[in-house]
């Protein structure tokens, strides 16, 4: 390298310098080539040999370049440093990831808090608006109460009479007994509950003479009566059963009178006692005719004018069905109206009075002179003339084919057996009843039996003889179910019967059926009627009817109920305040204690109507004409009433003509928890909702981990004894409002629809008001009724899967409606809604009311219900025809209109708001 340097520096000439450069370049290239060859060939071979030799060493610790485990690699210093760096970086990355997730979680929580704050702000605004409405309502209520000046009353203290009361001053004559001078009102305070003490006939001598069937039937009905008490010291009324006697039994009047006066609570004159003599046969004797009964009332089927005390004694129905219930399926239908015979009569007179007029005198001369003592001869001649004229098909027989039944003097005896008489009456439009010829005999068991049989099979009674005292005549308007014609008008009877229209005939037949079922048919109905007559006379309200005690299923609540946008989308409508105060129950006390005084006749006389002799419910349906009893006649608008208007003024209050009230939702469900929870959540924020009663119809209890929504009102989950659709209409004691919204667990209704239905029901409280309409139709080829759910211009039913009705009808459905109907509902697991429509139409003779244009109400996506089964409609056809047989006629009525808001589809200025909107 030195020589090469020198040459470059100029130590040789140019020619030599060039040669040297060439030589040196060759040497350098050769050297470089050799060096590269050595490096590329020999060094890998040597390295491979060396490394292979080292890997074959026996000691594992001397393996330096062979494959090593991860931990062994870290033994090297620089590798260990790299491992530590990797572990540190990995740990820091994990910490950063955890921190990132924590920050994301905190961000999500903060977002939820922000949303909750926004929601709470909206809720606070809504609560503020509700509080303003409540304050306004409270101020209005205060003004209303101050104007009415009707403070709340407490029940008065019960006054009990002395054990040895001195009694009342005796009347001048025995026949002068009336309630004011022979009845001790001090034993019957308004709040007493009308306790009744019934003597045990077996403990007295006359009890051994009683007919076993009569005694057994009487004892059975006494055990089940709500008024009967075993404490004689507090009793208001004392009941003694003295008949009917067995045959042959001769119990002298003096012996019976002595036994009556020896009763432990007779108190010398028998005041507040009633002596009952039930007749099971048409020839029952007048057992109490010559017996002094003192101040005790008498109830029997046979009375002479000399012994009957009007307004004090009671004419009762004969006990035909002693221990057997009437079979409603054997009772003929009430249609067709006209039957084979216009009228029929069968009877034979064993003994008649001697006529005080000569047979030659004309009818006009009889009318001008003294009234005849007996018109039977003229009645026979007139009726035979009608039969011979062939103008109408009639059947009259004045001689029995077989031996006539025993009867009282001047009375027309019954012919044949009861079954034969009923078969003839089933073919008769009218049934003639000729009263006894003796005017002193006001009523007899034979006449009462004829009346009973005519009403039973739907033959309209025509009573010849205005002096007759029909059973319960002072409380029932018999002119709605029977024709009472004076005997002198016998020649005009045919004309009167022909002049009645079919609608009048059907109304009288229906009313007669109602009277027979309610007051005549069984021992229970007779005994209840006797007690109800006395209770109504002394103005004591009926005892509350039995309610179903709800067995609550414990459940957990607390799940915040969301608001379905479809439910809350009411536009600019204010549906009313959501109640922020405790649930408001419908008033009970004042209504019951004023009803008996103001409407004492209404309950007895109305054709099958909402008031009758059964025990009162805690609250009865208020008809429009009764609004004055609830405070709307004071000149001020009732509590909760609006101020009219076309928008906010109307929407801010409930309006209407009745006081402020709420309603209860009753929801029937069966093992559809998810569907049920969704339906309950949709009720969140619904105004005027008192509570929700969920009828759990499954034997399997709800899931323990099921969390029920919090909708702002109580949710009561009721366990039922069995799976029955009848449970929907049980009068649960947890229902404290008159208004019930019966709704299926899959029904899908908006809040504005529910509120409008509630407003409509408040103005038609005696009817079913709902959304889905159905109708019945006559199938001409099969001569039967059909159930139809197609769209139609008229309807006769509103399904109770989404409908309002009064709680009173729940009592009637569960306790009064024939059991055969409820049994069929259980058999088919169907038709309970049809049964309720039949009942309400039968009671009110009015069709239901449909609101809005909704025809279906099922929620989208819900599981299929029972109504989707193929046999569903076939069963409903059968139900309708069976119900018609039970009622005897078709009670459903058609209607061709639905109810919408007053300003529905009315064009208004842009600054006005409609009452409601419907989509």
Short mmCIF file of C-alpha atoms in Angstrom, two decimals, residues 551-880:
data_model
loop_
_atom_site.label_atom_id
_atom_site.label_comp_id
_atom_site.label_asym_id
_atom_site.label_seq_id
_atom_site.Cartn_x
_atom_site.Cartn_y
_atom_site.Cartn_z
CA UNK A 551 -106.53 -14.18 46.65
CA UNK A 552 -103.56 -12.02 45.71
CA UNK A 553 -100.46 -13.55 44.14
CA UNK A 554 -97.34 -11.87 45.53
CA UNK A 555 -95.28 -10.26 42.82
CA UNK A 556 -92.35 -7.93 42.52
CA UNK A 557 -92.74 -4.57 40.91
CA UNK A 558 -90.28 -1.81 40.24
CA UNK A 559 -89.55 -2.18 36.58
CA UNK A 560 -89.85 1.30 35.15
CA UNK A 561 -92.66 1.19 32.64
CA UNK A 562 -91.80 2.76 29.34
CA UNK A 563 -94.27 4.65 27.24
CA UNK A 564 -95.34 3.11 23.98
CA UNK A 565 -95.10 5.80 21.30
CA UNK A 566 -98.34 4.53 19.80
CA UNK A 567 -100.04 4.95 23.16
CA UNK A 568 -98.61 8.36 23.97
CA UNK A 569 -99.03 9.93 20.55
CA UNK A 570 -102.07 12.02 21.33
CA UNK A 571 -100.94 15.07 19.45
CA UNK A 572 -101.86 18.25 21.27
CA UNK A 573 -104.57 16.49 23.27
CA UNK A 574 -104.60 16.66 27.04
CA UNK A 575 -106.45 13.53 28.08
CA UNK A 576 -106.81 14.67 31.66
CA UNK A 577 -104.76 14.53 34.82
CA UNK A 578 -103.08 11.31 35.84
CA UNK A 579 -104.23 10.86 39.42
CA UNK A 580 -101.52 11.89 41.87
CA UNK A 581 -103.67 11.27 44.95
CA UNK A 582 -104.67 7.86 46.37
CA UNK A 583 -107.16 5.84 44.28
CA UNK A 584 -110.65 7.27 44.45
CA UNK A 585 -113.31 4.61 45.07
CA UNK A 586 -116.89 5.09 43.97
CA UNK A 587 -119.18 6.22 46.82
CA UNK A 588 -121.22 3.44 48.39
CA UNK A 589 -122.88 4.47 51.63
CA UNK A 590 -125.03 7.43 50.58
CA UNK A 591 -126.32 5.71 47.46
CA UNK A 592 -127.61 2.62 49.27
CA UNK A 593 -129.36 4.48 52.09
CA UNK A 594 -131.26 6.78 49.77
CA UNK A 595 -132.21 4.22 47.16
CA UNK A 596 -134.87 2.42 49.19
CA UNK A 597 -136.68 5.62 50.12
CA UNK A 598 -136.66 7.27 46.73
CA UNK A 599 -137.05 4.26 44.44
CA UNK A 600 -139.00 1.80 46.58
CA UNK A 601 -141.39 0.94 43.74
CA UNK A 602 -138.93 1.07 40.90
CA UNK A 603 -137.12 -2.09 41.90
CA UNK A 604 -140.28 -4.15 41.98
CA UNK A 605 -142.08 -2.89 38.96
CA UNK A 606 -139.49 -2.51 36.25
CA UNK A 607 -139.32 -5.13 33.56
CA UNK A 608 -136.19 -7.09 33.89
CA UNK A 609 -134.25 -4.12 35.10
CA UNK A 610 -131.23 -3.34 37.18
CA UNK A 611 -133.14 -3.20 40.46
CA UNK A 612 -134.97 -6.16 41.95
CA UNK A 613 -135.32 -8.17 45.13
CA UNK A 614 -131.83 -9.58 45.25
CA UNK A 615 -129.42 -8.06 47.78
CA UNK A 616 -128.01 -4.75 46.65
CA UNK A 617 -124.50 -4.40 45.40
CA UNK A 618 -122.27 -1.84 47.09
CA UNK A 619 -123.26 0.51 44.27
CA UNK A 620 -126.03 0.25 41.71
CA UNK A 621 -126.00 1.49 38.13
CA UNK A 622 -126.98 5.13 37.90
CA UNK A 623 -129.36 5.78 35.06
CA UNK A 624 -129.51 9.23 33.45
CA UNK A 625 -132.75 10.05 35.22
CA UNK A 626 -131.10 9.41 38.57
CA UNK A 627 -128.39 12.00 38.19
CA UNK A 628 -130.19 14.29 40.61
CA UNK A 629 -129.47 11.87 43.46
CA UNK A 630 -125.76 12.32 42.92
CA UNK A 631 -125.66 16.05 43.28
CA UNK A 632 -126.08 17.28 39.73
CA UNK A 633 -129.36 18.95 40.59
CA UNK A 634 -127.78 21.52 42.88
CA UNK A 635 -127.33 24.12 40.19
CA UNK A 636 -123.57 23.66 40.07
CA UNK A 637 -121.59 21.50 37.71
CA UNK A 638 -120.70 18.14 39.31
CA UNK A 639 -117.25 17.47 40.63
CA UNK A 640 -114.94 16.66 37.76
CA UNK A 641 -117.14 18.39 35.21
CA UNK A 642 -115.60 20.47 32.49
CA UNK A 643 -116.48 23.95 31.37
CA UNK A 644 -117.54 22.97 27.90
CA UNK A 645 -115.65 24.51 25.02
CA UNK A 646 -113.97 22.95 22.03
CA UNK A 647 -110.50 22.11 23.22
CA UNK A 648 -108.36 22.53 26.30
CA UNK A 649 -111.31 23.43 28.50
CA UNK A 650 -112.92 20.09 27.73
CA UNK A 651 -109.77 18.00 27.76
CA UNK A 652 -108.59 19.25 31.15
CA UNK A 653 -111.53 17.65 33.01
CA UNK A 654 -113.60 14.52 32.80
CA UNK A 655 -116.86 16.31 32.08
CA UNK A 656 -120.25 14.66 31.97
CA UNK A 657 -123.19 14.79 34.34
CA UNK A 658 -121.90 12.61 37.18
CA UNK A 659 -119.37 13.27 39.89
CA UNK A 660 -115.66 12.70 39.40
CA UNK A 661 -114.77 9.03 39.29
CA UNK A 662 -112.21 6.52 38.12
CA UNK A 663 -112.32 3.11 36.49
CA UNK A 664 -110.68 -0.25 37.10
CA UNK A 665 -109.01 -2.35 34.41
CA UNK A 666 -109.73 -6.08 34.69
CA UNK A 667 -107.38 -8.12 32.51
CA UNK A 668 -107.72 -11.87 32.06
CA UNK A 669 -104.53 -13.75 31.19
CA UNK A 670 -103.25 -17.28 30.83
CA UNK A 671 -99.50 -18.03 30.75
CA UNK A 672 -98.52 -15.21 28.39
CA UNK A 673 -96.17 -13.25 30.59
CA UNK A 674 -94.43 -11.25 27.89
CA UNK A 675 -97.69 -10.23 26.26
CA UNK A 676 -99.13 -9.34 29.66
CA UNK A 677 -96.15 -7.18 30.63
CA UNK A 678 -96.37 -5.28 27.37
CA UNK A 679 -100.08 -4.67 27.87
CA UNK A 680 -99.55 -3.44 31.41
CA UNK A 681 -96.80 -1.06 30.28
CA UNK A 682 -99.18 0.42 27.73
CA UNK A 683 -101.43 1.51 30.61
CA UNK A 684 -98.71 3.71 32.06
CA UNK A 685 -99.90 7.30 32.34
CA UNK A 686 -103.55 6.51 31.64
CA UNK A 687 -105.75 9.15 33.33
CA UNK A 688 -108.52 8.25 35.79
CA UNK A 689 -107.18 4.71 36.22
CA UNK A 690 -107.88 3.46 39.74
CA UNK A 691 -106.07 0.13 39.64
CA UNK A 692 -105.45 -2.91 37.47
CA UNK A 693 -106.79 -6.32 38.48
CA UNK A 694 -104.99 -9.11 36.64
CA UNK A 695 -107.04 -12.31 36.76
CA UNK A 696 -104.41 -15.06 36.62
CA UNK A 697 -106.38 -17.89 35.06
CA UNK A 698 -103.62 -20.50 35.07
CA UNK A 699 -102.92 -23.03 37.83
CA UNK A 700 -99.23 -22.34 37.23
CA UNK A 701 -98.05 -19.30 39.15
CA UNK A 702 -96.08 -16.50 37.45
CA UNK A 703 -92.32 -16.82 37.23
CA UNK A 704 -90.60 -15.88 40.46
CA UNK A 705 -88.09 -13.68 38.66
CA UNK A 706 -90.79 -11.85 36.72
CA UNK A 707 -90.51 -8.11 37.32
CA UNK A 708 -93.85 -6.33 36.95
CA UNK A 709 -93.94 -2.78 35.58
CA UNK A 710 -94.57 0.23 37.77
CA UNK A 711 -97.39 2.11 36.02
CA UNK A 712 -98.25 4.52 38.82
CA UNK A 713 -101.33 2.66 40.10
CA UNK A 714 -101.66 -0.60 42.05
CA UNK A 715 -101.56 -3.87 40.11
CA UNK A 716 -103.48 -6.64 41.86
CA UNK A 717 -102.75 -10.17 40.60
CA UNK A 718 -105.65 -12.43 41.56
CA UNK A 719 -105.38 -16.20 41.68
CA UNK A 720 -108.46 -18.15 40.56
CA UNK A 721 -109.69 -21.52 41.74
CA UNK A 722 -109.94 -22.95 38.23
CA UNK A 723 -109.33 -22.01 34.63
CA UNK A 724 -112.63 -20.46 33.61
CA UNK A 725 -113.53 -17.56 31.36
CA UNK A 726 -116.30 -16.76 33.85
CA UNK A 727 -113.56 -15.47 36.15
CA UNK A 728 -113.41 -12.36 33.97
CA UNK A 729 -116.75 -11.20 35.39
CA UNK A 730 -116.40 -12.17 39.04
CA UNK A 731 -117.20 -9.20 41.32
CA UNK A 732 -113.82 -9.06 43.03
CA UNK A 733 -113.75 -7.11 46.27
CA UNK A 734 -110.65 -5.31 45.01
CA UNK A 735 -112.75 -3.55 42.36
CA UNK A 736 -113.77 -0.37 44.15
CA UNK A 737 -115.17 1.57 41.21
CA UNK A 738 -118.45 1.32 39.39
CA UNK A 739 -116.75 1.44 36.00
CA UNK A 740 -114.89 -1.66 34.82
CA UNK A 741 -112.79 -1.76 31.68
CA UNK A 742 -112.63 -5.43 30.71
CA UNK A 743 -109.67 -5.89 28.43
CA UNK A 744 -107.78 -8.85 26.99
CA UNK A 745 -104.08 -9.20 27.65
CA UNK A 746 -103.36 -8.76 23.94
CA UNK A 747 -105.69 -5.82 23.33
CA UNK A 748 -104.02 -2.81 21.75
CA UNK A 749 -105.84 0.46 22.48
CA UNK A 750 -104.59 4.02 22.56
CA UNK A 751 -105.09 6.18 25.60
CA UNK A 752 -107.33 8.62 23.79
CA UNK A 753 -109.59 5.76 22.68
CA UNK A 754 -109.87 4.44 26.22
CA UNK A 755 -110.62 7.88 27.61
CA UNK A 756 -113.30 8.53 25.04
CA UNK A 757 -114.91 5.16 25.79
CA UNK A 758 -114.93 6.05 29.49
CA UNK A 759 -116.57 9.40 28.80
CA UNK A 760 -119.26 7.73 26.71
CA UNK A 761 -119.92 5.07 29.36
CA UNK A 762 -120.44 7.76 32.00
CA UNK A 763 -123.42 8.97 29.97
CA UNK A 764 -124.76 5.43 29.37
CA UNK A 765 -123.91 3.66 32.60
CA UNK A 766 -126.44 0.86 32.17
CA UNK A 767 -124.99 -0.34 28.86
CA UNK A 768 -121.89 -2.03 27.50
CA UNK A 769 -119.64 0.53 25.81
CA UNK A 770 -116.73 -0.80 23.82
CA UNK A 771 -114.80 -1.05 20.61
CA UNK A 772 -115.12 -4.34 18.66
CA UNK A 773 -118.66 -4.86 17.38
CA UNK A 774 -120.34 -8.12 16.36
CA UNK A 775 -123.86 -9.12 15.39
CA UNK A 776 -126.18 -12.11 15.24
CA UNK A 777 -128.09 -13.24 12.17
CA UNK A 778 -130.87 -15.71 11.43
CA UNK A 779 -129.88 -18.69 9.32
CA UNK A 780 -132.97 -19.38 7.22
CA UNK A 781 -131.91 -22.78 5.78
CA UNK A 782 -131.02 -24.21 9.20
CA UNK A 783 -133.58 -22.19 11.19
CA UNK A 784 -131.05 -21.16 13.79
CA UNK A 785 -129.00 -18.18 14.93
CA UNK A 786 -125.49 -17.43 13.70
CA UNK A 787 -122.64 -15.41 15.16
CA UNK A 788 -121.02 -13.03 12.68
CA UNK A 789 -117.85 -10.96 12.99
CA UNK A 790 -117.80 -9.44 9.51
CA UNK A 791 -118.00 -5.72 8.91
CA UNK A 792 -121.63 -4.70 9.03
CA UNK A 793 -123.81 -1.60 9.10
CA UNK A 794 -125.47 -2.80 12.29
CA UNK A 795 -124.34 -4.65 15.39
CA UNK A 796 -125.90 -6.27 18.43
CA UNK A 797 -122.88 -7.13 20.57
CA UNK A 798 -119.73 -5.44 21.78
CA UNK A 799 -117.01 -7.87 22.78
CA UNK A 800 -115.89 -7.57 26.38
CA UNK A 801 -112.27 -8.01 25.37
CA UNK A 802 -112.24 -4.22 25.21
CA UNK A 803 -115.37 -2.73 26.78
CA UNK A 804 -116.67 -0.74 29.75
CA UNK A 805 -119.53 -2.02 31.88
CA UNK A 806 -120.95 -1.44 35.35
CA UNK A 807 -119.81 -3.66 38.20
CA UNK A 808 -123.46 -4.38 38.93
CA UNK A 809 -123.55 -6.66 35.92
CA UNK A 810 -120.65 -8.65 37.35
CA UNK A 811 -122.90 -9.55 40.29
CA UNK A 812 -125.77 -10.46 38.00
CA UNK A 813 -123.52 -12.55 35.76
CA UNK A 814 -121.99 -14.48 38.67
CA UNK A 815 -124.97 -14.89 41.03
CA UNK A 816 -128.23 -14.25 39.15
CA UNK A 817 -127.77 -15.39 35.57
CA UNK A 818 -128.85 -19.04 35.08
CA UNK A 819 -126.07 -21.45 35.99
CA UNK A 820 -126.58 -23.35 32.74
CA UNK A 821 -125.06 -20.44 30.81
CA UNK A 822 -121.92 -20.35 32.94
CA UNK A 823 -121.61 -24.13 32.63
CA UNK A 824 -121.63 -23.87 28.83
CA UNK A 825 -118.96 -21.18 28.94
CA UNK A 826 -116.78 -23.57 30.95
CA UNK A 827 -117.55 -26.46 28.63
CA UNK A 828 -116.50 -24.65 25.45
CA UNK A 829 -113.98 -22.25 27.06
CA UNK A 830 -115.74 -19.68 24.94
CA UNK A 831 -118.73 -17.36 24.70
CA UNK A 832 -118.40 -15.45 27.99
CA UNK A 833 -118.59 -12.16 26.09
CA UNK A 834 -121.75 -13.28 24.30
CA UNK A 835 -123.28 -14.29 27.63
CA UNK A 836 -122.60 -10.83 29.09
CA UNK A 837 -124.19 -9.14 26.06
CA UNK A 838 -127.25 -11.39 26.41
CA UNK A 839 -127.53 -10.52 30.10
CA UNK A 840 -127.27 -6.74 29.72
CA UNK A 841 -129.64 -6.63 26.76
CA UNK A 842 -132.10 -8.81 28.67
CA UNK A 843 -131.93 -6.52 31.69
CA UNK A 844 -132.03 -3.16 29.95
CA UNK A 845 -133.73 -3.99 26.61
CA UNK A 846 -131.10 -1.78 24.98
CA UNK A 847 -128.30 -2.55 22.54
CA UNK A 848 -124.65 -1.93 23.39
CA UNK A 849 -122.77 1.17 22.29
CA UNK A 850 -119.78 1.02 19.98
CA UNK A 851 -117.23 3.84 20.05
CA UNK A 852 -114.70 4.82 17.37
CA UNK A 853 -114.24 3.05 14.05
CA UNK A 854 -112.16 0.21 15.51
CA UNK A 855 -113.33 -3.26 14.51
CA UNK A 856 -110.35 -5.23 15.81
CA UNK A 857 -108.01 -4.54 18.68
CA UNK A 858 -105.39 -7.29 18.68
CA UNK A 859 -101.79 -6.22 19.11
CA UNK A 860 -99.48 -6.90 16.18
CA UNK A 861 -97.10 -9.82 16.66
CA UNK A 862 -98.86 -11.27 19.71
CA UNK A 863 -99.27 -15.06 19.98
CA UNK A 864 -102.51 -16.47 18.66
CA UNK A 865 -105.42 -16.59 21.08
CA UNK A 866 -108.33 -18.99 21.45
CA UNK A 867 -110.33 -17.05 18.87
CA UNK A 868 -108.00 -18.24 16.10
CA UNK A 869 -109.08 -21.85 16.53
CA UNK A 870 -111.16 -23.26 13.69
CA UNK A 871 -113.84 -24.44 16.10
CA UNK A 872 -114.17 -21.00 17.68
CA UNK A 873 -117.00 -19.76 15.46
CA UNK A 874 -118.86 -23.10 15.45
CA UNK A 875 -118.94 -23.03 19.24
CA UNK A 876 -120.21 -19.46 19.26
CA UNK A 877 -123.06 -20.46 16.94
CA UNK A 878 -124.03 -23.16 19.44
CA UNK A 879 -123.73 -20.77 22.36
CA UNK A 880 -126.11 -18.24 20.87
#
